[in-house]
PDB file of C-alpha atoms in Angstrom:
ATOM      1  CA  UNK A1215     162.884  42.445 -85.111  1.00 54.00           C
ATOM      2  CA  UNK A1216     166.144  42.714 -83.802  1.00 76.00           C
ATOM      3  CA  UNK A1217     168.308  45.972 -83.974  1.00 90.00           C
ATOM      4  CA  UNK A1218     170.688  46.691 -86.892  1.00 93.00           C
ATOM      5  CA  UNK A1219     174.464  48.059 -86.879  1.00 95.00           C
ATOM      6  CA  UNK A1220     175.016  50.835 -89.325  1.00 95.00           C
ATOM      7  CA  UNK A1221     179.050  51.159 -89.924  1.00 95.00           C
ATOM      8  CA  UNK A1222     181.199  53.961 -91.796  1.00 94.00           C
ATOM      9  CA  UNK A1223     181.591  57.340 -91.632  1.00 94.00           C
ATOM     10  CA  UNK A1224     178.653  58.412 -94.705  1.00 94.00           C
ATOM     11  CA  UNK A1225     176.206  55.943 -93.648  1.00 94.00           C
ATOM     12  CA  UNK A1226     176.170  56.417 -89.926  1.00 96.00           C
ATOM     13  CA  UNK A1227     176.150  60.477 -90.548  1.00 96.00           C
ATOM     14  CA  UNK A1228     172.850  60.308 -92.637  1.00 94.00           C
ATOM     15  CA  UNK A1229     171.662  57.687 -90.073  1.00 95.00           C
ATOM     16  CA  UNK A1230     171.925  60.298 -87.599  1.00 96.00           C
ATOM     17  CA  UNK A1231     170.204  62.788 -89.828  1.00 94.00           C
ATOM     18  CA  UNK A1232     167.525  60.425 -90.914  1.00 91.00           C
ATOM     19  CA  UNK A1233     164.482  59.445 -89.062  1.00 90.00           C
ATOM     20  CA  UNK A1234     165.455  56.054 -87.743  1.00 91.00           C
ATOM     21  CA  UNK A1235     165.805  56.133 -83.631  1.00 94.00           C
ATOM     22  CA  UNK A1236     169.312  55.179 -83.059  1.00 95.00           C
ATOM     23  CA  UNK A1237     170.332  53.895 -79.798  1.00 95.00           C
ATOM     24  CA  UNK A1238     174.411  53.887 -79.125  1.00 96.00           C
ATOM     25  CA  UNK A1239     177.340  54.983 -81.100  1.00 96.00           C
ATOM     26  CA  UNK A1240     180.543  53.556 -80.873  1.00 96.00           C
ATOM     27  CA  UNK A1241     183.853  55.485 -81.941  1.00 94.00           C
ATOM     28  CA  UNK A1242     187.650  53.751 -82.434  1.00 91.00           C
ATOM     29  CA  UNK A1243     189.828  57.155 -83.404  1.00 72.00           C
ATOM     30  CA  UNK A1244     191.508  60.276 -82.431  1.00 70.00           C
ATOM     31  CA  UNK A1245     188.707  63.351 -81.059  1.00 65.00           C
ATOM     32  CA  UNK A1246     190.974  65.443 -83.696  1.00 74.00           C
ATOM     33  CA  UNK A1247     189.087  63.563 -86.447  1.00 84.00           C
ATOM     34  CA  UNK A1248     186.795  66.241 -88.252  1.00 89.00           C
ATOM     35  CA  UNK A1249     184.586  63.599 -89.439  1.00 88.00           C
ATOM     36  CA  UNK A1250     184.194  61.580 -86.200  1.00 90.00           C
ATOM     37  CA  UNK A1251     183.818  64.713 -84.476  1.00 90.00           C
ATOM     38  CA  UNK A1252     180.910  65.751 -86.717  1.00 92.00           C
ATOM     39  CA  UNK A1253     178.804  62.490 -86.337  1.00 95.00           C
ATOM     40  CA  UNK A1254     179.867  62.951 -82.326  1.00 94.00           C
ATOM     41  CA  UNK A1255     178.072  66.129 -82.425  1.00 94.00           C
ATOM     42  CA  UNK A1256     175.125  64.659 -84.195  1.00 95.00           C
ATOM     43  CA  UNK A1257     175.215  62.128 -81.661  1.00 95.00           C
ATOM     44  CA  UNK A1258     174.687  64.322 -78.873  1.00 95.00           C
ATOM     45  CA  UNK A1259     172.396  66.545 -80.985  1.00 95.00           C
ATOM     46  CA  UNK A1260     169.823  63.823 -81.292  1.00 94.00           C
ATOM     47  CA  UNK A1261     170.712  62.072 -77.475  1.00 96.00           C
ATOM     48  CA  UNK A1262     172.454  59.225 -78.215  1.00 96.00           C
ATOM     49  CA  UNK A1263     174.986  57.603 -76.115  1.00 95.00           C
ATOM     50  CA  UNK A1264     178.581  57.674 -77.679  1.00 94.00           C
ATOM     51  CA  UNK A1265     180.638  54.977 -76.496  1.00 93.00           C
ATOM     52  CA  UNK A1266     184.517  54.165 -76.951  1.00 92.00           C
ATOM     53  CA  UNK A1267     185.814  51.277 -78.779  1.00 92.00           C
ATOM     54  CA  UNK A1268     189.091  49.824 -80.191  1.00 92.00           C
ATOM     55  CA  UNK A1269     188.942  49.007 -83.533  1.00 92.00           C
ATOM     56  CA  UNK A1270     188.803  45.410 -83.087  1.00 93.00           C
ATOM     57  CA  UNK A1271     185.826  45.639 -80.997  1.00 93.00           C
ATOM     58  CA  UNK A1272     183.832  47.769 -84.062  1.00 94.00           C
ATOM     59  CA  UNK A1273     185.242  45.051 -86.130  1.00 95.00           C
ATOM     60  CA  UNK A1274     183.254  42.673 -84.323  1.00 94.00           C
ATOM     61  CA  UNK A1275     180.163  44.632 -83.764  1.00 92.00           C
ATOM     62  CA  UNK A1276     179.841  45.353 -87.577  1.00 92.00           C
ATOM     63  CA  UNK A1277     180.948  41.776 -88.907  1.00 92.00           C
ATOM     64  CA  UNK A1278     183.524  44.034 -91.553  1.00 91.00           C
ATOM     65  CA  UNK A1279     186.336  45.947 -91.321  1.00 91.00           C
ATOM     66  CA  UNK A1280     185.108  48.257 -93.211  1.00 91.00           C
ATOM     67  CA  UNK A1281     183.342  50.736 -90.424  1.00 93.00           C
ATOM     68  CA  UNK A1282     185.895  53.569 -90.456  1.00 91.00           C
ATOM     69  CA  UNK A1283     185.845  53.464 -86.793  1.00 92.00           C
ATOM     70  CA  UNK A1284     182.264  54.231 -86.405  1.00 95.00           C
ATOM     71  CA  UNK A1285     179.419  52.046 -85.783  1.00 96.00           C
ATOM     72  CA  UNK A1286     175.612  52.912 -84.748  1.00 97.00           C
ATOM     73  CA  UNK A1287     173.333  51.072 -83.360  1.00 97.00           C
ATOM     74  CA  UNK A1288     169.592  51.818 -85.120  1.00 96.00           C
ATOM     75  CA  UNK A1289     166.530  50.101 -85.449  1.00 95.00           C
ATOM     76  CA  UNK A1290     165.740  48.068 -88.696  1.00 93.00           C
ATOM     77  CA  UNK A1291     165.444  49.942 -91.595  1.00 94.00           C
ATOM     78  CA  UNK A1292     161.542  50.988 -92.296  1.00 94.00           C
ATOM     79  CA  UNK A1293     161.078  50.140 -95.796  1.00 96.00           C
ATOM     80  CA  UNK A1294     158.231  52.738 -97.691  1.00 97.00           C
ATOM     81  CA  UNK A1295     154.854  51.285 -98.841  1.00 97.00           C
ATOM     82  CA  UNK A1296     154.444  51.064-103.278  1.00 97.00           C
ATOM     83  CA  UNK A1297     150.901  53.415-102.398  1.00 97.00           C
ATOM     84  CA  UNK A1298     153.188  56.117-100.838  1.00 96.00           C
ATOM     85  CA  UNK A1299     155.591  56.658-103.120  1.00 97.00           C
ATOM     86  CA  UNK A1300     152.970  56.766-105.770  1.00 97.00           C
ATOM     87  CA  UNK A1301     151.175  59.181-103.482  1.00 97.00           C
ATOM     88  CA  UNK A1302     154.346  61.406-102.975  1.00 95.00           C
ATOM     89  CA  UNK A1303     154.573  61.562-107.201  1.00 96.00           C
ATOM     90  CA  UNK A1304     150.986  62.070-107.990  1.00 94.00           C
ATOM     91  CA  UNK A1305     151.365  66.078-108.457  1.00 92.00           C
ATOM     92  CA  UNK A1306     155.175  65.485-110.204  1.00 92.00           C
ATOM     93  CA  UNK A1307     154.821  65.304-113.977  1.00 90.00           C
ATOM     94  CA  UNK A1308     158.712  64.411-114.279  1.00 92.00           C
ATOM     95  CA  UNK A1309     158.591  61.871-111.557  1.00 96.00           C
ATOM     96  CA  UNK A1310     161.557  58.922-111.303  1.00 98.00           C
ATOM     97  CA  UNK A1311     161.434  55.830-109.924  1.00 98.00           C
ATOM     98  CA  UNK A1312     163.876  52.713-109.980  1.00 98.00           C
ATOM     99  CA  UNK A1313     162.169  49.101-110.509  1.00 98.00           C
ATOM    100  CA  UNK A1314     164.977  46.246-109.079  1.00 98.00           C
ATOM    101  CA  UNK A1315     163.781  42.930-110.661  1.00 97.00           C
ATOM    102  CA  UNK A1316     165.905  40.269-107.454  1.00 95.00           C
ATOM    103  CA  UNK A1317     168.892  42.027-107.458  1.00 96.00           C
ATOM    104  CA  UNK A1318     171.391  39.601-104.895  1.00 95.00           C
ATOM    105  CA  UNK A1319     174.898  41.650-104.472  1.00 96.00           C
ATOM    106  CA  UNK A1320     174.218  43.934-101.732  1.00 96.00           C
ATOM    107  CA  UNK A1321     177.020  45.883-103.426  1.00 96.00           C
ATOM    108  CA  UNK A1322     175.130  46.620-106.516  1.00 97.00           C
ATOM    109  CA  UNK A1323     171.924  47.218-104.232  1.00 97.00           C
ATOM    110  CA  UNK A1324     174.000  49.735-102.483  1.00 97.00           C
ATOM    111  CA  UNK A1325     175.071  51.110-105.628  1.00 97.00           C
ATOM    112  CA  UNK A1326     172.157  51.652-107.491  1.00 97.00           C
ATOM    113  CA  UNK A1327     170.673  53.422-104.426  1.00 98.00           C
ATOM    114  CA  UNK A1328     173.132  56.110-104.579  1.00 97.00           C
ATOM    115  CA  UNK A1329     173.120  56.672-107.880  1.00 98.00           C
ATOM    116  CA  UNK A1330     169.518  56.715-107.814  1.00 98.00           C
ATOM    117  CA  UNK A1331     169.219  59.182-104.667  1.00 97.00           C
ATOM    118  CA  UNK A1332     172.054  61.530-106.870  1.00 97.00           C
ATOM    119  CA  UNK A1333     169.453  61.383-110.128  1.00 97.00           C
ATOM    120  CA  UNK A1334     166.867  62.802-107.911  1.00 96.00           C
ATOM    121  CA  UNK A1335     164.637  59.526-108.085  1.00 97.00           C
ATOM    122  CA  UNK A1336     161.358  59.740-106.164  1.00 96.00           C
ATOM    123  CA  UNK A1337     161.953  56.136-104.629  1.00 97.00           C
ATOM    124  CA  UNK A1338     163.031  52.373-105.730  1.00 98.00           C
ATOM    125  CA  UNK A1339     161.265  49.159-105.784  1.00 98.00           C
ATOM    126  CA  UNK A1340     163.199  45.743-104.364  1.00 98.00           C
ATOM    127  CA  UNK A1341     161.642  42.545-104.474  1.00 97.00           C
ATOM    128  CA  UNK A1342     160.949  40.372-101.696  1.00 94.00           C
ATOM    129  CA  UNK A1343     161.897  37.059-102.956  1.00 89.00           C
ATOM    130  CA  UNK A1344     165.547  36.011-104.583  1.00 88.00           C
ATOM    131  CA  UNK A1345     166.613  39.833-103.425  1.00 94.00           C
ATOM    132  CA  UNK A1346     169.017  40.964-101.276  1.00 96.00           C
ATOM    133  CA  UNK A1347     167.157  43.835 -98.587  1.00 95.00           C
ATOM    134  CA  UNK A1348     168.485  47.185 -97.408  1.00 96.00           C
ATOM    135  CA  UNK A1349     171.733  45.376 -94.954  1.00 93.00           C
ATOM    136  CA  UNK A1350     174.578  47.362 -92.983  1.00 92.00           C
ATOM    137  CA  UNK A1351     176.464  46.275 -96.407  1.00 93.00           C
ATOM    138  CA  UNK A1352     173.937  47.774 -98.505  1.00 96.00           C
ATOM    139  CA  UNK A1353     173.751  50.664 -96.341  1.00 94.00           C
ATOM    140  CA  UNK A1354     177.651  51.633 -95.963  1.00 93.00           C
ATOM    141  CA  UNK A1355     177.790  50.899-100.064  1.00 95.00           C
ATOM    142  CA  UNK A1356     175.209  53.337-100.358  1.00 96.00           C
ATOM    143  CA  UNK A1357     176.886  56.211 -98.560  1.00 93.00           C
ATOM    144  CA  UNK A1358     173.314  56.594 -96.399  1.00 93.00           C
ATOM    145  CA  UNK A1359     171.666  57.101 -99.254  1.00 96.00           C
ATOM    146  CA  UNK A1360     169.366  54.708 -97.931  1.00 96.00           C
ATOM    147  CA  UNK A1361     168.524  57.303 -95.508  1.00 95.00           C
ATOM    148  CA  UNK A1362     167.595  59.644 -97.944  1.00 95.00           C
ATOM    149  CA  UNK A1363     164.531  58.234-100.364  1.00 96.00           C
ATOM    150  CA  UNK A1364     162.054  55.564 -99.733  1.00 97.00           C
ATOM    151  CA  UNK A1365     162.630  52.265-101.085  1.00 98.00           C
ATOM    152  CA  UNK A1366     159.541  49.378-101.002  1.00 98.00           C
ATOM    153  CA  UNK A1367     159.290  46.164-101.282  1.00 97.00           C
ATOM    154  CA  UNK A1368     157.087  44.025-103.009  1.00 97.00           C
ATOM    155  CA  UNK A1369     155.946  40.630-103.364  1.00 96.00           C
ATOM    156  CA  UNK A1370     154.450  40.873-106.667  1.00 97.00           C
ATOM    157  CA  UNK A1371     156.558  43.000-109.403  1.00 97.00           C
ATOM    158  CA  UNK A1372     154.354  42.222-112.416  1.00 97.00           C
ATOM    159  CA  UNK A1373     151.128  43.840-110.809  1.00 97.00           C
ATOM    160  CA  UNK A1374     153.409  46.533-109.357  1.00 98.00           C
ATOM    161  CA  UNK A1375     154.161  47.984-112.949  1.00 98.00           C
ATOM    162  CA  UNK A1376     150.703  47.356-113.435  1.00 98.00           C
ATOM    163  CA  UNK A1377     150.241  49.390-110.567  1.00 98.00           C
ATOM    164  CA  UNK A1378     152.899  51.961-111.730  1.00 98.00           C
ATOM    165  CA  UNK A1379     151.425  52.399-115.326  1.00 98.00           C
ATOM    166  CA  UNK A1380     147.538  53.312-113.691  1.00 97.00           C
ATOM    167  CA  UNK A1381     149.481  56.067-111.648  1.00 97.00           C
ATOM    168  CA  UNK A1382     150.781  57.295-115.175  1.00 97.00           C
ATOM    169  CA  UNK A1383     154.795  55.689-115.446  1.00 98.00           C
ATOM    170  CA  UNK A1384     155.971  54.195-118.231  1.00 98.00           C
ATOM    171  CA  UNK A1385     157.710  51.445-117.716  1.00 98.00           C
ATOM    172  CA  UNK A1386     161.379  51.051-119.344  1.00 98.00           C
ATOM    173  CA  UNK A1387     163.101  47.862-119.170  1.00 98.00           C
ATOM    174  CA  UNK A1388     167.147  47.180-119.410  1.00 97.00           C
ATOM    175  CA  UNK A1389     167.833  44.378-121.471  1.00 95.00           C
ATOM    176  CA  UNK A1390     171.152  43.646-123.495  1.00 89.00           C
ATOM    177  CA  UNK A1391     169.077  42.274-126.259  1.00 88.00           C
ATOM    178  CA  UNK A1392     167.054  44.996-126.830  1.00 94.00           C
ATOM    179  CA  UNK A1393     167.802  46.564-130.654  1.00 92.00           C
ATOM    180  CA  UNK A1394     166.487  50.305-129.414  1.00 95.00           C
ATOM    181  CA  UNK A1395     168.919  52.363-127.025  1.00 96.00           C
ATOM    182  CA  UNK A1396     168.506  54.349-124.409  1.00 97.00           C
ATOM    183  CA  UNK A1397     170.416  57.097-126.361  1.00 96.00           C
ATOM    184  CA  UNK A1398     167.470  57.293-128.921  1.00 94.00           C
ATOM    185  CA  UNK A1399     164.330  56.932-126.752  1.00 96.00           C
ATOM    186  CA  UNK A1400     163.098  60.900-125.888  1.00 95.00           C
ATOM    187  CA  UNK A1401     162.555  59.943-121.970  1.00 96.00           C
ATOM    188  CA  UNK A1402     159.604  62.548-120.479  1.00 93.00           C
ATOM    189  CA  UNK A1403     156.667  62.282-118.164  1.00 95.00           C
ATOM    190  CA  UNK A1404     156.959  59.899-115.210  1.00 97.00           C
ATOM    191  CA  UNK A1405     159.831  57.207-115.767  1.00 98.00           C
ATOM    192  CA  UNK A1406     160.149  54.147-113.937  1.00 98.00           C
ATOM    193  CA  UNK A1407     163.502  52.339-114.996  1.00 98.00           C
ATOM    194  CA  UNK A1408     163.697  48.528-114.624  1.00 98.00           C
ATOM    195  CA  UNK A1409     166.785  46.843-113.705  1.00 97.00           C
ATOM    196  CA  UNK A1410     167.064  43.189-113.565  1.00 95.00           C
ATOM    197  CA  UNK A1411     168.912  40.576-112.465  1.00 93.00           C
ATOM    198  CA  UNK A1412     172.705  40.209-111.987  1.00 89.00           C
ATOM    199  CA  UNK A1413     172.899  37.243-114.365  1.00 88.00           C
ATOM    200  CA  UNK A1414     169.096  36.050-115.380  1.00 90.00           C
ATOM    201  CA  UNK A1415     168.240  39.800-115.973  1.00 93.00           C
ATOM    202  CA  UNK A1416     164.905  40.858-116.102  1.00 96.00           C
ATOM    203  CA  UNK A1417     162.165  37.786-115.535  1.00 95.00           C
ATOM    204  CA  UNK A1418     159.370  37.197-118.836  1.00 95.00           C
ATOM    205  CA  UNK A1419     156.552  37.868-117.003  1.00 95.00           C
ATOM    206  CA  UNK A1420     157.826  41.101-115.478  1.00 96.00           C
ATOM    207  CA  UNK A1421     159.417  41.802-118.737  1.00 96.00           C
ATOM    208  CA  UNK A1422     155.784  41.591-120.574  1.00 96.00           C
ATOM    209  CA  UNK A1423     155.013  44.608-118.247  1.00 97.00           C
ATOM    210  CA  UNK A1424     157.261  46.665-119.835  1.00 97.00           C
ATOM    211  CA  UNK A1425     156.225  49.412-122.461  1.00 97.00           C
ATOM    212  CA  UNK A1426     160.075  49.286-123.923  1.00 97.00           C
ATOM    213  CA  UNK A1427     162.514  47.568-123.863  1.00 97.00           C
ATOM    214  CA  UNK A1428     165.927  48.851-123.861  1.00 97.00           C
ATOM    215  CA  UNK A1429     169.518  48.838-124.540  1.00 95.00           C
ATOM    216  CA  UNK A1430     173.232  50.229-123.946  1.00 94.00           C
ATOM    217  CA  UNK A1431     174.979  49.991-126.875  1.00 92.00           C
ATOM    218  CA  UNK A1432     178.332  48.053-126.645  1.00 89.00           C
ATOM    219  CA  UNK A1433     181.530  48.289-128.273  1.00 86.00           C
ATOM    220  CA  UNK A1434     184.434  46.245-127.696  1.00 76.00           C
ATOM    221  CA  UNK A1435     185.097  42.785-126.398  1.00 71.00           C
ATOM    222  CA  UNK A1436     182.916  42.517-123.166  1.00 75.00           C
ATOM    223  CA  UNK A1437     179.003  41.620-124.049  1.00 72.00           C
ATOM    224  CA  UNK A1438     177.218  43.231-120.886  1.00 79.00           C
ATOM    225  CA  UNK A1439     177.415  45.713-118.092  1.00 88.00           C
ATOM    226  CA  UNK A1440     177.423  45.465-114.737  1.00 93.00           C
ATOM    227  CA  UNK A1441     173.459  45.564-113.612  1.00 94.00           C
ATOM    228  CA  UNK A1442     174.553  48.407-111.191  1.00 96.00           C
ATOM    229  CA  UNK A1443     176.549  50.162-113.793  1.00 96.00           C
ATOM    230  CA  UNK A1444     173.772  49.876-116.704  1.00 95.00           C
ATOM    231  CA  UNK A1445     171.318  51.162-114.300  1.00 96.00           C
ATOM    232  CA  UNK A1446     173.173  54.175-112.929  1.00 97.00           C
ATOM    233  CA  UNK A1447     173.661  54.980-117.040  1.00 97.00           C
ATOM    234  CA  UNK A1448     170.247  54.788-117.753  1.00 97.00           C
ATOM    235  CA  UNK A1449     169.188  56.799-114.763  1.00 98.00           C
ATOM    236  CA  UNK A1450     171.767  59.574-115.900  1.00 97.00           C
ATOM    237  CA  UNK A1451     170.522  59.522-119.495  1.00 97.00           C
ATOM    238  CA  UNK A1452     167.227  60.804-118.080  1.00 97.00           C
ATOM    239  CA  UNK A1453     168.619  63.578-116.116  1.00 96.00           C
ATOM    240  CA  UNK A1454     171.098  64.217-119.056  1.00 96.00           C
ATOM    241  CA  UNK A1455     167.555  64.983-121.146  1.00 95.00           C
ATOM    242  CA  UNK A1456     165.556  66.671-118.854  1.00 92.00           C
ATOM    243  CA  UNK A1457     168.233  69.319-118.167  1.00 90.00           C
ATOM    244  CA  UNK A1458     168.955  69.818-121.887  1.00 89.00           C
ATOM    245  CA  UNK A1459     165.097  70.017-121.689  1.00 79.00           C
ATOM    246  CA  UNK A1460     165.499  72.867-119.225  1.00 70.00           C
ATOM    247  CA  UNK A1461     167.986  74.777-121.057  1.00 63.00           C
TER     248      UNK A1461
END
């Protein structure tokens, strides 16, 4: 597999902080720069060779012109096995996990693993097939928050939840049809949310895995949410109980 290019100033810091080996870093902007000076440091911290580049050239190198002036080149991104993220929960009684049924806009990808990281999730779960993977897009959406939690993917989601419910989750589906909310199901115990498609939402036979079924109640003139939106809601509604929970 070929190397990747990791662009802007969040996801190429928590590149450098992550595990991944990174190779070169390139830089378009003034050694002033607090930011760029940081991930310089970091750079040189962890060996790797900092190069100069006008911003056209990072333009080029990242395929957007969205890099900040900072681009890194790493190798792909590892993605986590199912088994070890159900490994790394087995002792966690309030573990959190986020189930992706073929999400396809690297944007809400991104998205969802940041808010996901920010909810304290133990990991997420992609699908192989009609999904979009962990991309420089995905990555630079995410803020690095790729960097930060494992995310697997699978070929199989059905037998995953399957999988998920033998390890002790329950399984909660997002579906705009659904007559129970989110704001009345008591949320405890291991959690794995299930987000699903952008327009199809979540498939039937993944959707026959679920133990509930879900909605966000609407008001207004617009029928649904944004997949990445709904699921960062639901996510929060979790932590929003478990710290009332706490108190």
């Amino acid at each position: 597999m070929s190397d990747e290019i990791v662009y802007g100033i969040n996801a190429v810091t928590e590149a450098l902080r992550g595990e991944r080996k990174s190779f070169e870093l390139f830089i378009a902007g003034s050694p002033d720069d607090r930011r760029l000076a940081r991930i310089v440091q970091l750079a040189n911290e962890r060996g790797v060779a900092v190069r100069s580049r006008q911003k056209p050239d990072i333009t080029r190198l990242a395929g957007s012109d969205h890099h900040q002036g900072v681009a890194l080149r790493v190798e792909p991104f590892p993605y986590s096995d199912l088994e070890d993220i159900i490994a790394a929960t087995a002792a966690a009684e309030d573990a959190l996990v986020l189930l992706l049924d073929s999400i396809q806009d690297p944007a809400n990808l991104g998205s969802m693993v940041r808010s996901a990281a920010c909810a304290g999730a133990s990991g997420i779960v992609i699908t192989k097939d009609r999904s979009v993977g962990v991309t420089p897009s995905v990555e630079r959406v995410s803020a690095g928050a790729v960097e930060t939690l494992p995310i697997a993917r699978v070929t199989n989601l059905a037998q995953t939840l399957e999988r998920l419910k033998e390890a002790g989750f329950w399984i909660y589906g997002l579906s705009d049809e659904a007559s129970a909310t989110i704001f009345r199901q008591k949320f405890s115990g291991k959690i794995a949310l299930l987000v699903g498609n952008e327009g199809e939402g979540i498939r039937p036979l993944v959707r026959k895995g679920c133990d509930v079924i879900l909605s966000i109640p609407l008001h207004g003139g617009v029928s649904s949410l944004n997949a990445a939106v709904a699921g960062s809601i639901a996510l929060f509604e979790v932590v929003r109980q478990r710290e009332l929970a706490v108190k």
